[in-house]
């Protein structure tokens, strides 16, 4: 998940900028966002690792889902289509069965 990895690095960068701003101005006000951004970066990194592990587990358990075989084209086999006369015959049989039963 490149987006989670990117968000983690952005959070780390923001944490570093806030920490540097806090050190430069000697103000405690910048420490809170720096810590929050660092924690967010760690959580984004952990989430990315969890999702990678889940993908690996899914691929190991069901390799057919991850990589479909070459002999399948992804379409479900359909029943043969019926002609109009066959459909009318089926409807007449169902009507006769419903009226008799």
Coordinates of N, CA and C in Angstrom, one line a residue, residues 62-74:
X62 N -5.5 -19.0 -0.8 CA -6.2 -19.2 -2.0 C -5.5 -18.7 -3.2
X63 N -4.5 -19.4 -3.7 CA -3.7 -18.9 -4.8 C -4.5 -18.7 -6.1
X64 N -5.6 -19.4 -6.2 CA -6.5 -19.2 -7.4 C -7.1 -17.9 -7.5
X65 N -7.4 -17.3 -6.4 CA -8.0 -15.9 -6.4 C -7.0 -14.9 -6.7
X66 N -5.8 -15.0 -6.2 CA -4.7 -14.0 -6.5 C -4.3 -14.1 -7.9
X67 N -4.1 -15.2 -8.5 CA -3.7 -15.4 -9.9 C -4.6 -16.4 -10.6
X68 N -5.6 -15.9 -11.3 CA -6.5 -16.9 -12.0 C -5.7 -17.7 -13.1
X69 N -6.1 -18.9 -13.3 CA -5.5 -19.7 -14.3 C -5.7 -19.2 -15.7
X70 N -4.9 -19.6 -16.6 CA -5.0 -19.1 -18.0 C -6.2 -19.7 -18.7
X71 N -6.7 -20.9 -18.3 CA -7.7 -21.5 -19.0 C -9.1 -20.9 -18.7
X72 N -9.2 -20.1 -17.7 CA -10.5 -19.5 -17.4 C -10.4 -18.0 -17.8
X73 N -11.5 -17.6 -18.3 CA -11.6 -16.2 -18.8 C -12.4 -15.3 -17.9
X74 N -12.7 -15.8 -16.7 CA -13.4 -15.0 -15.7 C -14.9 -14.9 -15.9

